Structures are given as structure tokens and as C-alpha cells.
Amino acid sequence: MLHNSDARFRIEGASAAQQQAVDALAQQFLVSDERLAAIVKEFRRRMEVGLAADCTMLKMVLSHVVWRPTGRETGSYFAIDLGGTNLRVLRVTLDGAGGATTEHQKFVLTEDAKRRTLFDFVAQCVETFLDDRSLRPAASAPPLSIGFTFSYPIDQTSINSGTLLYWTKGLDVPGCVGRDVVRLLEDALLRVGLRARVAGVASDTVSTLLAAAYADPAAQMGVIFGTGTNAAYYEDVAAIAKWKGPDPPSREMAVSIEWGAFDSDELAILPYTPHDIKLDRKSLNPRRQVYEKMISGMYLGEVARNVVLWLADQRLLLDGRSSDVLNAMWSVDTSYLSAAALDDSPDLSEIREIIEKTLNVPMSTLVDRRIFKAIAILVGERAARLSTVGLVATLTKRPALLDRPLTVAMDGSMYEHYPGFDRIMTETVSRFIPARQFANIRFSLAKDGSGIGAAVLAMLATQHSAAAAQ
Ligand code: GLC
């Protein structure tokens, strides 16, 4: 077992009972390669099921994106990138050489938007963006053409329509499930006097893939490890039994796996701890998105909070003290864990700040802080290792592609900021893919790919609908 030899989980100065509790946590949180291999197998099986039929655990959403950009396209496009935490409105200019410049504005989703007024909030932000830059089109002008990144699961019915399957990442806006999110957006824009036509709608994973593909012909996957987690990849249409449309000339289509839902409802194969189950039970979507709940930024702080309280309640941490802040759900932001995992100061002063100031617990000992750090490392490391399940299952789905250079475009706060996430993830993937093929894989950060990708999507959809009309 890793933890016995792993100095990170040997807590200097800890009592025997404290060390025993940390060992037990390490035992629960460190997932062995054998266990990962078994989970990958099941993940692959679920991918096949999802490609064969609708309404399965892995939705394998067919994006209707059957093109790749060449990188030589030019033009300016408006884009809306609706994520789990932020909304970005952009005007993207594609430079014809794989690059893009953007003008953009970021808005943090308000609690009201997340619970009630989402599409009106989006419309108001678009209005602000246009008015601040004097870009609002005249009433007589043709409707604005927009690319729309919508990072929630839809049943995609065409390149620019799709009905919301369910909300994820803490959103709970009534009246949207089962409705076309493009219509909801266009109607809200009309309410603020903006005539717009959404040229294309896509998952953030598809947009990230498209943004990367604009610059790099080897891009095959777009992956998000952020507030939520998911990936998209180009699938061979011959392998998509549920696709009933005509075979596209490219013979490929981008598919959004919706992998956050892996093991949902069944809770049969992932290595759940009581701390995960507690989080799940109290979440807005119990038994749903359970893979996402172990990997993504929205949830990891809460998993760690449950662990901290579990130890405190046994008087093995903070001498049993807590605070109103620490007792409140979601009060531990995942960014505190990143900061804690990074704290290498002799007295762990960053962690002291988090415990005593941010979480308002009056006092902490050095041993408390060492344990806190071990928790942050364990929760983050498990996330990084479990994230490889989806990556390995997808990368090995079309093995022939691994015989040449292949780029995996990644984005999201966990990938970008969680210390060690990138390293552990890459190292773990390397254990499951032959070295010769692994050497062909390039993991690259596609920063803000979901915004630029929405513009690439608008460009592709417009170009191909014009071609079809000729
Ligand atoms: C959630 C959403 C999914 C999105 C992912 C990453 O899992 O359901 O659509 O791609 O978060 O943002």
C-alpha cells in the first residue's frame, strides 16, 4: 500500500490515534492501479452502451459537429460561454493562422441566476457587453449570429438546438429541463430587444476541442476539469449505433461523453468513502454526477470539510473545535485545498490562515495543520487518479489514433491550479497506455477554449449551412 511508505501521510508529532485515523483516510483515498483498471473497463462498457442507445448512464451526446476547422478560416464571431461559475461574452476574431484575438467580459453567475433567472441574466450580460462597446446592431440589421457554449447536459437535436436533460453543478433553474436551451436564450435576448440567432450550441468540452483543433490538426479530445468535469472526442460514426442521420463526409462526429454521470444511480464501482456519501446525500442532485463529485472543483472542498469534521468530532483534529463557518456546507472552497497542498512553510502559515481566519476556528496546532495538509493532498490526489479513468477509456477507444501525434486539450481550474493534478494525472495515464503510444500524446492547456471554441463553432456552422444552401 502506498500510504505506509508515503512520508506525506506520516504526521510528525501526531498521537497514535491521530496517525491511525490518517492511515485509515489514506487507505480509503488512495486508489490502486488494479482498482483503476477495473473501473476503466466498466467505463468503456458504459461508453459503448451510450453510443448504442439514448437514456443511459453515459449520455454520449451527439454534438452534430462533423467538421474540423482548418485554422485558415477568418472572421469575427460573437460567443456566449455559460459555465458553472462564470458567464463570458466574447467577440472573437479568427486570424486565419490558427490564432484568435478576443474582446471579452466575464460575469460571475449570481445565486439568483443559478436558481431562477438564468437566461434573463445571460441576456442582460450580452446587452451590457454590446452596449459598453457600442456594438448593438441597428433594428434594421440582420440578427446577431452567436456561438453558444452551454456546459450542461443536453439532448442535442441539431447543431443549434438541444433540450436540457437535467441541471448539474448546483444549478436549479425551474422551467428549463426538457426545453430547447437555444430557444430559451433567443427568447431572453428578444426580451432585452436583441434579435439574435444561435448558429451553434455545444458543450464546453466540444468547444474546447474545436478551439484546440483550430490551432492544431492533432486535437482529438477536449477535457474539462473545472467546476464540473467532462470530455468530448471525435468518434467514428460507424461506431455510433444510435446515429440515425446521414453519414457525414468526414465520417466523424464530436461526442460529449457527459462523464460526470459515470456510476450515477448505481454507485457500484467508484471507491466511495462515507465523506462522499454524506456530500452526495445533501447535494441538490443525490446519486447523480457521482464521478464528478469525486473529481471536480465544485465538490472537493466539501469532501475535505466532511473529513475535517469527522476528525474533529473524534477530537483528533482542532481538539474538537469547529466554527459556524466550518459547520456550514460548501464553506471550504476547493481553492483552500490547493493553497493547503502547496504550503511548504515550516509552520504551515498559509494553512493557519485558512483554518483560523477564513474558517474562523480560533486556534490550530502544527499537528492540526499537518493533518489538514494531508487531507488536501489525499482529496486532490484521488481526484487526479480517478480523472484518468475517463481519459484512458476514451484514449484507448480508437487505438489506431494513438499511433500518431494526438493532442488532448484540457481546461479548468482543477487542471490548471490544483498542485500536482496535472503531474499525477499524466503519470497515471502513462501506466495504462503502451509507452510507444503514450509518447504520441500531448496534454495541452486550452485556456479559455470554451469561449473561442464557441466562435469556431459559429464559424463552422455558418460556413456549412451556407454551403448546404448552394
Ligand atoms: C458538468 C456538465 C457538463 C460539462 C461539465 C464541465 O459535468 O454536466 O455538461 O461539460 O460539467 O463543465
Short mmCIF file of C-alpha atoms and ligand atoms in Angstrom, two decimals:
data_model
loop_
_atom_site.label_atom_id
_atom_site.label_comp_id
_atom_site.label_asym_id
_atom_site.label_seq_id
_atom_site.Cartn_x
_atom_site.Cartn_y
_atom_site.Cartn_z
CA MET A 1 0.00 0.00 0.00
CA LEU A 2 1.21 3.44 -0.92
CA HIS A 3 0.46 5.11 2.38
CA ASN A 4 2.85 3.07 4.52
CA SER A 5 5.83 4.22 2.53
CA ASP A 6 4.48 7.65 1.80
CA ALA A 7 6.06 10.26 4.04
CA ARG A 8 3.37 12.79 3.18
CA PHE A 9 0.92 10.89 5.35
CA ARG A 10 3.23 10.26 8.29
CA ILE A 11 2.30 13.15 10.54
CA GLU A 12 5.20 14.32 12.67
CA GLY A 13 4.12 14.81 16.29
CA ALA A 14 0.76 13.10 15.85
CA SER A 15 -0.67 10.88 18.58
CA ALA A 16 -1.11 7.20 17.77
CA ALA A 17 -4.86 7.73 17.40
CA GLN A 18 -4.36 10.65 15.03
CA GLN A 19 -1.88 8.71 12.90
CA GLN A 20 -4.22 5.77 12.81
CA ALA A 21 -7.04 7.98 11.54
CA VAL A 22 -4.80 9.48 8.84
CA ASP A 23 -3.72 5.97 7.81
CA ALA A 24 -7.35 4.98 7.54
CA LEU A 25 -8.03 8.00 5.32
CA ALA A 26 -5.03 7.18 3.11
CA GLN A 27 -6.34 3.64 2.83
CA GLN A 28 -9.71 4.96 1.64
CA PHE A 29 -8.49 7.72 -0.66
CA LEU A 30 -5.51 6.17 -2.42
CA VAL A 31 -6.87 4.14 -5.30
CA SER A 32 -4.65 1.33 -6.55
CA ASP A 33 -3.79 0.80 -10.21
CA GLU A 34 -5.68 -2.51 -10.17
CA ARG A 35 -8.81 -0.78 -8.97
CA LEU A 36 -8.40 1.91 -11.61
CA ALA A 37 -8.04 -0.73 -14.32
CA ALA A 38 -11.30 -2.36 -13.27
CA ILE A 39 -13.08 1.00 -13.30
CA VAL A 40 -11.69 1.82 -16.77
CA LYS A 41 -13.13 -1.43 -18.06
CA GLU A 42 -16.57 -0.63 -16.76
CA PHE A 43 -16.32 2.93 -18.08
CA ARG A 44 -15.56 1.60 -21.57
CA ARG A 45 -18.54 -0.71 -21.42
CA ARG A 46 -20.77 2.20 -20.47
CA MET A 47 -19.43 4.25 -23.37
CA GLU A 48 -20.49 1.52 -25.77
CA VAL A 49 -23.95 1.33 -24.20
CA GLY A 50 -24.29 5.09 -24.55
CA LEU A 51 -23.27 5.03 -28.21
CA ALA A 52 -25.91 2.39 -28.91
CA ALA A 53 -28.96 3.94 -27.25
CA ASP A 54 -30.36 7.03 -25.57
CA CYS A 55 -31.18 7.30 -21.89
CA THR A 56 -28.16 5.54 -20.48
CA MET A 57 -25.75 6.40 -17.68
CA LEU A 58 -23.17 7.92 -20.04
CA LYS A 59 -25.25 10.05 -22.38
CA MET A 60 -22.64 10.18 -25.17
CA VAL A 61 -24.27 13.36 -26.51
CA LEU A 62 -24.01 13.59 -30.31
CA SER A 63 -22.92 17.15 -30.98
CA HIS A 64 -23.74 17.23 -34.71
CA VAL A 65 -20.25 18.70 -35.11
CA VAL A 66 -18.96 16.70 -38.08
CA TRP A 67 -16.28 19.15 -39.16
CA ARG A 68 -12.84 20.22 -38.13
CA PRO A 69 -11.57 23.72 -38.60
CA THR A 70 -8.52 24.09 -40.82
CA GLY A 71 -7.10 27.04 -38.92
CA ARG A 72 -7.21 29.12 -42.09
CA GLU A 73 -10.73 30.47 -41.56
CA THR A 74 -11.09 34.13 -40.73
CA GLY A 75 -13.82 36.40 -39.38
CA SER A 76 -15.30 37.85 -36.21
CA TYR A 77 -17.92 35.95 -34.26
CA PHE A 78 -19.90 36.56 -31.09
CA ALA A 79 -19.84 33.87 -28.46
CA ILE A 80 -21.55 33.15 -25.17
CA ASP A 81 -19.76 30.78 -22.82
CA LEU A 82 -22.03 29.72 -19.98
CA GLY A 83 -20.06 27.71 -17.43
CA GLY A 84 -20.69 26.51 -13.91
CA THR A 85 -19.29 29.59 -12.17
CA ASN A 86 -18.93 32.28 -14.80
CA LEU A 87 -20.53 33.57 -17.91
CA ARG A 88 -18.33 35.07 -20.57
CA VAL A 89 -19.47 37.11 -23.52
CA LEU A 90 -16.94 37.40 -26.31
CA ARG A 91 -16.24 38.75 -29.71
CA VAL A 92 -13.60 36.52 -31.24
CA THR A 93 -11.59 37.34 -34.32
CA LEU A 94 -10.08 34.30 -36.01
CA ASP A 95 -6.84 35.28 -37.66
CA GLY A 96 -6.58 32.61 -40.36
CA ALA A 97 -3.35 31.20 -38.94
CA GLY A 98 -4.70 29.14 -36.03
CA GLY A 99 -4.80 32.12 -33.66
CA ALA A 100 -7.56 34.30 -32.31
CA THR A 101 -7.93 37.60 -30.53
CA THR A 102 -10.80 38.17 -28.17
CA GLU A 103 -12.66 41.01 -26.60
CA HIS A 104 -14.50 39.58 -23.67
CA GLN A 105 -16.23 40.28 -20.43
CA LYS A 106 -16.66 37.90 -17.54
CA PHE A 107 -19.69 37.88 -15.24
CA VAL A 108 -19.98 35.74 -12.12
CA LEU A 109 -23.27 33.82 -12.06
CA THR A 110 -25.40 35.24 -9.28
CA GLU A 111 -27.28 32.98 -6.85
CA ASP A 112 -30.50 34.31 -8.34
CA ALA A 113 -29.32 33.39 -11.84
CA LYS A 114 -28.46 29.88 -10.64
CA ARG A 115 -31.87 29.36 -9.07
CA ARG A 116 -34.31 31.46 -11.08
CA THR A 117 -33.37 33.94 -13.75
CA LEU A 118 -30.53 32.34 -15.67
CA PHE A 119 -31.43 33.16 -19.26
CA ASP A 120 -32.54 36.71 -18.43
CA PHE A 121 -29.24 37.16 -16.60
CA VAL A 122 -27.36 35.94 -19.68
CA ALA A 123 -29.33 38.30 -21.93
CA GLN A 124 -28.59 41.26 -19.67
CA CYS A 125 -24.88 40.44 -19.71
CA VAL A 126 -24.89 40.23 -23.52
CA GLU A 127 -26.65 43.59 -23.61
CA THR A 128 -24.04 45.10 -21.27
CA PHE A 129 -21.21 43.71 -23.40
CA LEU A 130 -22.67 45.12 -26.62
CA ASP A 131 -23.70 48.48 -25.18
CA ASP A 132 -20.36 49.07 -23.42
CA ARG A 133 -18.66 48.67 -26.79
CA SER A 134 -21.34 50.35 -28.94
CA LEU A 135 -21.82 47.07 -30.78
CA ARG A 136 -25.61 46.82 -30.53
CA PRO A 137 -26.87 46.24 -34.07
CA ALA A 138 -29.43 48.63 -35.60
CA ALA A 139 -33.04 47.44 -35.57
CA SER A 140 -32.91 47.02 -39.35
CA ALA A 141 -29.69 44.94 -39.28
CA PRO A 142 -29.81 41.14 -39.62
CA PRO A 143 -29.98 39.23 -36.34
CA LEU A 144 -26.70 38.77 -34.48
CA SER A 145 -25.13 35.39 -35.13
CA ILE A 146 -23.84 33.74 -31.96
CA GLY A 147 -21.98 30.59 -30.96
CA PHE A 148 -23.25 29.25 -27.63
CA THR A 149 -21.27 27.12 -25.22
CA PHE A 150 -23.71 25.59 -22.78
CA SER A 151 -21.94 23.43 -20.25
CA TYR A 152 -24.85 21.33 -19.04
CA PRO A 153 -26.19 18.10 -20.49
CA ILE A 154 -28.48 18.46 -23.47
CA ASP A 155 -30.08 16.05 -25.85
CA GLN A 156 -28.73 17.70 -28.96
CA THR A 157 -31.27 17.63 -31.79
CA SER A 158 -29.33 19.70 -34.35
CA ILE A 159 -26.25 21.90 -34.48
CA ASN A 160 -28.30 24.70 -32.97
CA SER A 161 -30.92 23.05 -30.81
CA GLY A 162 -30.95 20.78 -27.80
CA THR A 163 -33.18 20.09 -24.83
CA LEU A 164 -31.83 20.23 -21.32
CA LEU A 165 -31.65 16.75 -19.79
CA TYR A 166 -31.01 17.82 -16.19
CA TRP A 167 -29.09 20.51 -14.35
CA THR A 168 -25.66 19.83 -12.89
CA LYS A 169 -23.06 21.84 -10.89
CA GLY A 170 -25.51 23.35 -8.43
CA LEU A 171 -27.88 24.98 -10.93
CA ASP A 172 -31.56 24.50 -10.37
CA VAL A 173 -33.49 26.85 -12.63
CA PRO A 174 -37.12 25.80 -12.94
CA GLY A 175 -38.85 25.52 -16.30
CA CYS A 176 -35.79 24.52 -18.34
CA VAL A 177 -35.48 20.73 -18.20
CA GLY A 178 -36.96 19.26 -21.39
CA ARG A 179 -36.86 22.59 -23.23
CA ASP A 180 -34.62 23.79 -26.05
CA VAL A 181 -31.91 25.89 -24.43
CA VAL A 182 -31.29 27.78 -27.67
CA ARG A 183 -34.92 28.93 -27.75
CA LEU A 184 -34.69 29.89 -24.07
CA LEU A 185 -31.64 32.02 -24.87
CA GLU A 186 -33.02 33.59 -28.06
CA ASP A 187 -36.29 34.43 -26.29
CA ALA A 188 -34.45 36.04 -23.37
CA LEU A 189 -32.35 38.09 -25.81
CA LEU A 190 -35.53 39.27 -27.54
CA ARG A 191 -36.87 40.40 -24.16
CA VAL A 192 -33.98 42.85 -23.95
CA GLY A 193 -34.57 43.93 -27.55
CA LEU A 194 -31.78 41.91 -29.15
CA ARG A 195 -32.54 39.89 -32.24
CA ALA A 196 -30.05 37.03 -32.31
CA ARG A 197 -29.69 33.70 -33.97
CA VAL A 198 -27.67 30.99 -32.29
CA ALA A 199 -25.67 29.42 -35.14
CA GLY A 200 -24.43 26.56 -32.99
CA VAL A 201 -24.69 25.26 -29.44
CA ALA A 202 -22.13 22.93 -27.87
CA SER A 203 -20.83 21.55 -24.62
CA ASP A 204 -17.76 23.32 -23.20
CA THR A 205 -15.83 20.13 -23.96
CA VAL A 206 -16.75 20.26 -27.66
CA SER A 207 -15.89 23.97 -27.77
CA THR A 208 -12.55 23.31 -26.10
CA LEU A 209 -11.86 20.62 -28.68
CA LEU A 210 -12.78 22.97 -31.53
CA ALA A 211 -10.66 25.81 -30.18
CA ALA A 212 -7.67 23.46 -29.97
CA ALA A 213 -8.39 22.00 -33.41
CA TYR A 214 -8.34 25.48 -34.94
CA ALA A 215 -4.67 25.71 -33.98
CA ASP A 216 -3.67 22.05 -34.05
CA PRO A 217 -4.84 19.36 -36.51
CA ALA A 218 -3.84 16.65 -34.00
CA ALA A 219 -6.51 17.70 -31.46
CA GLN A 220 -8.76 14.72 -30.71
CA MET A 221 -10.17 15.37 -27.24
CA GLY A 222 -11.43 18.36 -25.26
CA VAL A 223 -11.46 17.83 -21.50
CA ILE A 224 -12.70 19.99 -18.64
CA PHE A 225 -11.54 19.57 -15.05
CA GLY A 226 -13.15 22.65 -13.56
CA THR A 227 -16.28 23.31 -11.53
CA GLY A 228 -17.54 20.14 -13.22
CA THR A 229 -15.81 17.54 -15.36
CA ASN A 230 -16.49 16.04 -18.76
CA ALA A 231 -14.82 15.31 -22.11
CA ALA A 232 -15.57 15.23 -25.80
CA TYR A 233 -13.78 13.36 -28.56
CA TYR A 234 -14.12 12.72 -32.26
CA GLU A 235 -15.83 9.36 -32.74
CA ASP A 236 -16.05 7.31 -35.92
CA VAL A 237 -19.75 7.50 -36.96
CA ALA A 238 -19.67 3.79 -37.82
CA ALA A 239 -19.23 3.19 -34.07
CA ILE A 240 -22.28 5.30 -33.17
CA ALA A 241 -25.18 2.87 -33.48
CA LYS A 242 -27.72 5.41 -32.25
CA TRP A 243 -26.86 7.94 -35.01
CA LYS A 244 -29.74 7.85 -37.46
CA GLY A 245 -28.71 10.73 -39.73
CA PRO A 246 -26.75 10.58 -42.96
CA ASP A 247 -23.09 9.71 -42.65
CA PRO A 248 -21.10 12.92 -42.84
CA PRO A 249 -18.28 13.16 -45.43
CA SER A 250 -15.75 13.33 -42.59
CA ARG A 251 -17.16 10.08 -41.10
CA GLU A 252 -16.57 11.58 -37.67
CA MET A 253 -18.61 13.40 -35.08
CA ALA A 254 -17.63 15.06 -31.83
CA VAL A 255 -19.32 13.27 -28.93
CA SER A 256 -19.66 14.75 -25.45
CA ILE A 257 -19.47 11.85 -23.02
CA GLU A 258 -21.10 13.59 -20.02
CA TRP A 259 -18.73 11.52 -17.95
CA GLY A 260 -19.55 13.25 -14.66
CA ALA A 261 -22.58 10.93 -14.54
CA PHE A 262 -20.47 7.77 -14.54
CA ASP A 263 -21.76 5.32 -11.86
CA SER A 264 -24.78 7.55 -11.14
CA ASP A 265 -27.82 5.88 -9.56
CA GLU A 266 -25.92 2.62 -9.15
CA LEU A 267 -22.98 3.80 -7.02
CA ALA A 268 -21.47 0.40 -7.69
CA ILE A 269 -17.87 0.80 -8.76
CA LEU A 270 -16.21 4.03 -7.64
CA PRO A 271 -14.33 4.00 -4.32
CA TYR A 272 -16.82 5.96 -2.23
CA THR A 273 -15.98 6.93 1.32
CA PRO A 274 -18.58 7.90 3.93
CA HIS A 275 -17.48 11.50 3.29
CA ASP A 276 -18.53 11.25 -0.36
CA ILE A 277 -21.82 9.64 0.53
CA LYS A 278 -22.56 12.40 3.02
CA LEU A 279 -21.87 15.05 0.37
CA ASP A 280 -23.98 13.24 -2.19
CA ARG A 281 -26.92 12.80 0.14
CA LYS A 282 -27.01 16.50 0.97
CA SER A 283 -26.43 17.73 -2.59
CA LEU A 284 -29.06 19.13 -4.95
CA ASN A 285 -28.73 16.04 -7.12
CA PRO A 286 -28.35 12.96 -4.89
CA ARG A 287 -26.98 9.84 -6.62
CA ARG A 288 -26.29 11.88 -9.76
CA GLN A 289 -22.92 13.11 -11.14
CA VAL A 290 -21.14 10.93 -8.60
CA TYR A 291 -17.91 10.68 -10.63
CA GLU A 292 -17.90 14.47 -10.94
CA LYS A 293 -18.39 14.75 -7.17
CA MET A 294 -15.06 12.98 -6.62
CA ILE A 295 -13.09 14.96 -9.18
CA SER A 296 -14.28 18.46 -9.77
CA GLY A 297 -13.71 21.80 -8.14
CA MET A 298 -17.29 22.33 -7.08
CA TYR A 299 -17.12 19.39 -4.69
CA LEU A 300 -13.63 18.67 -3.40
CA GLY A 301 -13.66 21.35 -0.73
CA GLU A 302 -16.86 19.87 0.62
CA VAL A 303 -15.41 16.35 0.69
CA ALA A 304 -12.46 17.73 2.68
CA ARG A 305 -14.80 19.62 5.02
CA ASN A 306 -16.60 16.36 5.80
CA VAL A 307 -13.26 14.70 6.56
CA VAL A 308 -12.16 17.59 8.80
CA LEU A 309 -15.40 17.43 10.80
CA TRP A 310 -15.19 13.65 11.05
CA LEU A 311 -11.77 14.01 12.67
CA ALA A 312 -12.77 16.97 14.82
CA ASP A 313 -15.82 15.11 16.11
CA GLN A 314 -13.47 12.39 17.40
CA ARG A 315 -11.26 15.09 18.92
CA LEU A 316 -8.47 14.03 16.62
CA LEU A 317 -8.29 17.44 14.97
CA LEU A 318 -8.55 21.00 16.29
CA ASP A 319 -9.18 19.48 19.72
CA GLY A 320 -12.78 19.02 18.67
CA ARG A 321 -13.34 22.71 17.92
CA SER A 322 -15.21 23.92 14.87
CA SER A 323 -16.98 27.16 13.92
CA ASP A 324 -20.18 28.33 12.27
CA VAL A 325 -18.25 28.77 9.05
CA LEU A 326 -16.73 25.29 9.15
CA ASN A 327 -20.10 23.80 10.04
CA ALA A 328 -21.78 25.34 7.00
CA MET A 329 -21.99 23.22 3.84
CA TRP A 330 -19.76 24.36 0.96
CA SER A 331 -17.75 26.71 3.21
CA VAL A 332 -14.47 25.08 2.27
CA ASP A 333 -13.63 26.27 -1.22
CA THR A 334 -11.53 23.92 -3.31
CA SER A 335 -9.00 26.74 -3.75
CA TYR A 336 -8.24 26.49 0.01
CA LEU A 337 -7.22 22.89 -0.59
CA SER A 338 -4.92 23.92 -3.44
CA ALA A 339 -3.33 26.50 -1.17
CA ALA A 340 -3.00 23.98 1.67
CA ALA A 341 -1.43 21.32 -0.54
CA LEU A 342 1.12 23.91 -1.69
CA ASP A 343 2.03 25.23 1.76
CA ASP A 344 5.64 24.24 2.43
CA SER A 345 6.38 26.83 5.10
CA PRO A 346 7.86 25.42 8.37
CA ASP A 347 4.83 26.38 10.47
CA LEU A 348 2.31 25.91 7.65
CA SER A 349 1.30 29.55 7.91
CA GLU A 350 -0.98 29.52 4.86
CA ILE A 351 -2.97 26.68 6.41
CA ARG A 352 -3.09 28.53 9.72
CA GLU A 353 -4.60 31.49 7.90
CA ILE A 354 -7.21 29.24 6.27
CA ILE A 355 -8.18 27.46 9.49
CA GLU A 356 -8.04 30.42 11.86
CA LYS A 357 -9.08 33.35 9.65
CA THR A 358 -11.09 32.02 6.74
CA LEU A 359 -12.79 29.16 8.58
CA ASN A 360 -12.81 31.09 11.83
CA VAL A 361 -11.66 28.26 14.09
CA PRO A 362 -9.86 30.07 16.97
CA MET A 363 -6.68 28.02 17.24
CA SER A 364 -4.76 25.30 15.43
CA THR A 365 -1.63 23.34 16.36
CA LEU A 366 1.10 22.46 13.92
CA VAL A 367 -0.10 18.85 14.01
CA ASP A 368 -3.63 20.01 13.10
CA ARG A 369 -2.20 21.88 10.15
CA ARG A 370 -0.12 18.89 9.05
CA ILE A 371 -3.24 16.75 9.11
CA PHE A 372 -5.16 19.41 7.18
CA LYS A 373 -2.46 19.36 4.53
CA ALA A 374 -2.56 15.56 4.31
CA ILE A 375 -6.33 15.75 3.75
CA ALA A 376 -5.87 18.30 0.95
CA ILE A 377 -3.27 16.08 -0.72
CA LEU A 378 -5.39 12.94 -0.39
CA VAL A 379 -8.55 14.51 -1.79
CA GLY A 380 -6.64 16.11 -4.69
CA GLU A 381 -4.61 13.03 -5.47
CA ARG A 382 -7.67 10.82 -5.59
CA ALA A 383 -9.30 13.30 -7.97
CA ALA A 384 -6.26 13.27 -10.26
CA ARG A 385 -6.07 9.48 -10.28
CA LEU A 386 -9.79 8.96 -10.84
CA SER A 387 -9.73 11.53 -13.63
CA THR A 388 -7.54 9.17 -15.60
CA VAL A 389 -10.34 6.59 -15.77
CA GLY A 390 -12.27 8.63 -18.33
CA LEU A 391 -9.10 9.72 -20.11
CA VAL A 392 -7.71 6.22 -20.52
CA ALA A 393 -11.08 4.75 -21.52
CA THR A 394 -11.51 7.41 -24.20
CA LEU A 395 -7.92 7.41 -25.47
CA THR A 396 -7.95 3.65 -25.94
CA LYS A 397 -11.37 3.69 -27.61
CA ARG A 398 -9.82 4.43 -31.01
CA PRO A 399 -6.39 2.85 -30.54
CA ALA A 400 -5.23 3.49 -34.10
CA LEU A 401 -5.26 7.21 -33.36
CA LEU A 402 -2.55 6.66 -30.76
CA ASP A 403 -0.12 5.63 -33.46
CA ARG A 404 0.37 9.25 -34.46
CA PRO A 405 0.59 12.54 -32.58
CA LEU A 406 -2.58 13.27 -30.69
CA THR A 407 -3.44 16.34 -28.64
CA VAL A 408 -5.73 16.32 -25.62
CA ALA A 409 -6.90 19.88 -24.99
CA MET A 410 -7.52 20.48 -21.30
CA ASP A 411 -9.03 23.33 -19.38
CA GLY A 412 -10.50 24.07 -15.98
CA SER A 413 -9.43 25.22 -12.56
CA MET A 414 -8.51 21.76 -11.25
CA TYR A 415 -6.23 21.05 -14.18
CA GLU A 416 -4.73 24.49 -14.16
CA HIS A 417 -4.37 25.21 -10.46
CA TYR A 418 -4.58 22.12 -8.24
CA PRO A 419 -0.99 21.33 -7.26
CA GLY A 420 0.14 18.03 -8.70
CA PHE A 421 -3.12 17.32 -10.55
CA ASP A 422 -1.53 17.59 -13.97
CA ARG A 423 1.57 15.59 -12.98
CA ILE A 424 -0.30 12.77 -11.22
CA MET A 425 -2.86 12.55 -13.98
CA THR A 426 -0.25 12.32 -16.73
CA GLU A 427 1.84 9.84 -14.79
CA THR A 428 -1.17 7.64 -14.08
CA VAL A 429 -2.30 7.68 -17.73
CA SER A 430 1.20 6.53 -18.71
CA ARG A 431 0.71 3.34 -16.69
CA PHE A 432 -2.25 2.28 -18.81
CA ILE A 433 -1.03 3.08 -22.32
CA PRO A 434 1.96 1.44 -24.02
CA ALA A 435 5.00 3.75 -23.86
CA ARG A 436 5.31 3.95 -27.65
CA GLN A 437 1.75 5.27 -27.91
CA PHE A 438 1.89 7.36 -24.77
CA ALA A 439 4.80 9.26 -26.33
CA ASN A 440 2.43 10.46 -29.06
CA ILE A 441 0.02 12.09 -26.61
CA ARG A 442 0.32 15.77 -25.81
CA PHE A 443 -1.77 17.18 -22.98
CA SER A 444 -2.09 20.88 -23.56
CA LEU A 445 -3.83 23.67 -21.72
CA ALA A 446 -6.50 25.19 -23.94
CA LYS A 447 -7.01 28.26 -21.82
CA ASP A 448 -10.50 29.73 -22.30
CA GLY A 449 -11.01 27.26 -25.14
CA SER A 450 -14.72 27.09 -24.43
CA GLY A 451 -15.15 30.76 -25.41
CA ILE A 452 -13.01 30.71 -28.54
CA GLY A 453 -14.43 27.31 -29.47
CA ALA A 454 -17.98 28.71 -29.45
CA ALA A 455 -16.84 31.23 -32.07
CA VAL A 456 -15.14 28.47 -34.09
CA LEU A 457 -18.43 26.57 -33.89
CA ALA A 458 -20.42 29.60 -35.11
CA MET A 459 -17.97 29.95 -37.98
CA LEU A 460 -18.19 26.26 -38.96
CA ALA A 461 -21.98 26.10 -38.66
CA THR A 462 -22.42 29.26 -40.74
CA GLN A 463 -19.96 28.10 -43.37
CA HIS A 464 -21.54 24.68 -43.73
CA SER A 465 -25.13 25.89 -43.72
CA ALA A 466 -24.18 28.38 -46.47
CA ALA A 467 -22.53 25.56 -48.43
CA ALA A 468 -25.58 23.32 -47.98
CA ALA A 469 -27.88 26.09 -49.23
CA GLN A 470 -25.96 26.44 -52.50
C1 GLC B 1 -20.86 19.11 -15.94
C2 GLC B 1 -21.87 19.26 -17.08
C3 GLC B 1 -21.19 19.03 -18.43
C4 GLC B 1 -19.95 19.90 -18.54
C5 GLC B 1 -19.03 19.67 -17.37
C6 GLC B 1 -17.78 20.54 -17.39
O1 GLC B 1 -20.47 17.78 -15.87
O2 GLC B 1 -22.94 18.35 -16.93
O3 GLC B 1 -22.10 19.29 -19.48
O4 GLC B 1 -19.29 19.63 -19.76
O5 GLC B 1 -19.72 19.93 -16.16
O6 GLC B 1 -18.09 21.89 -17.32
#
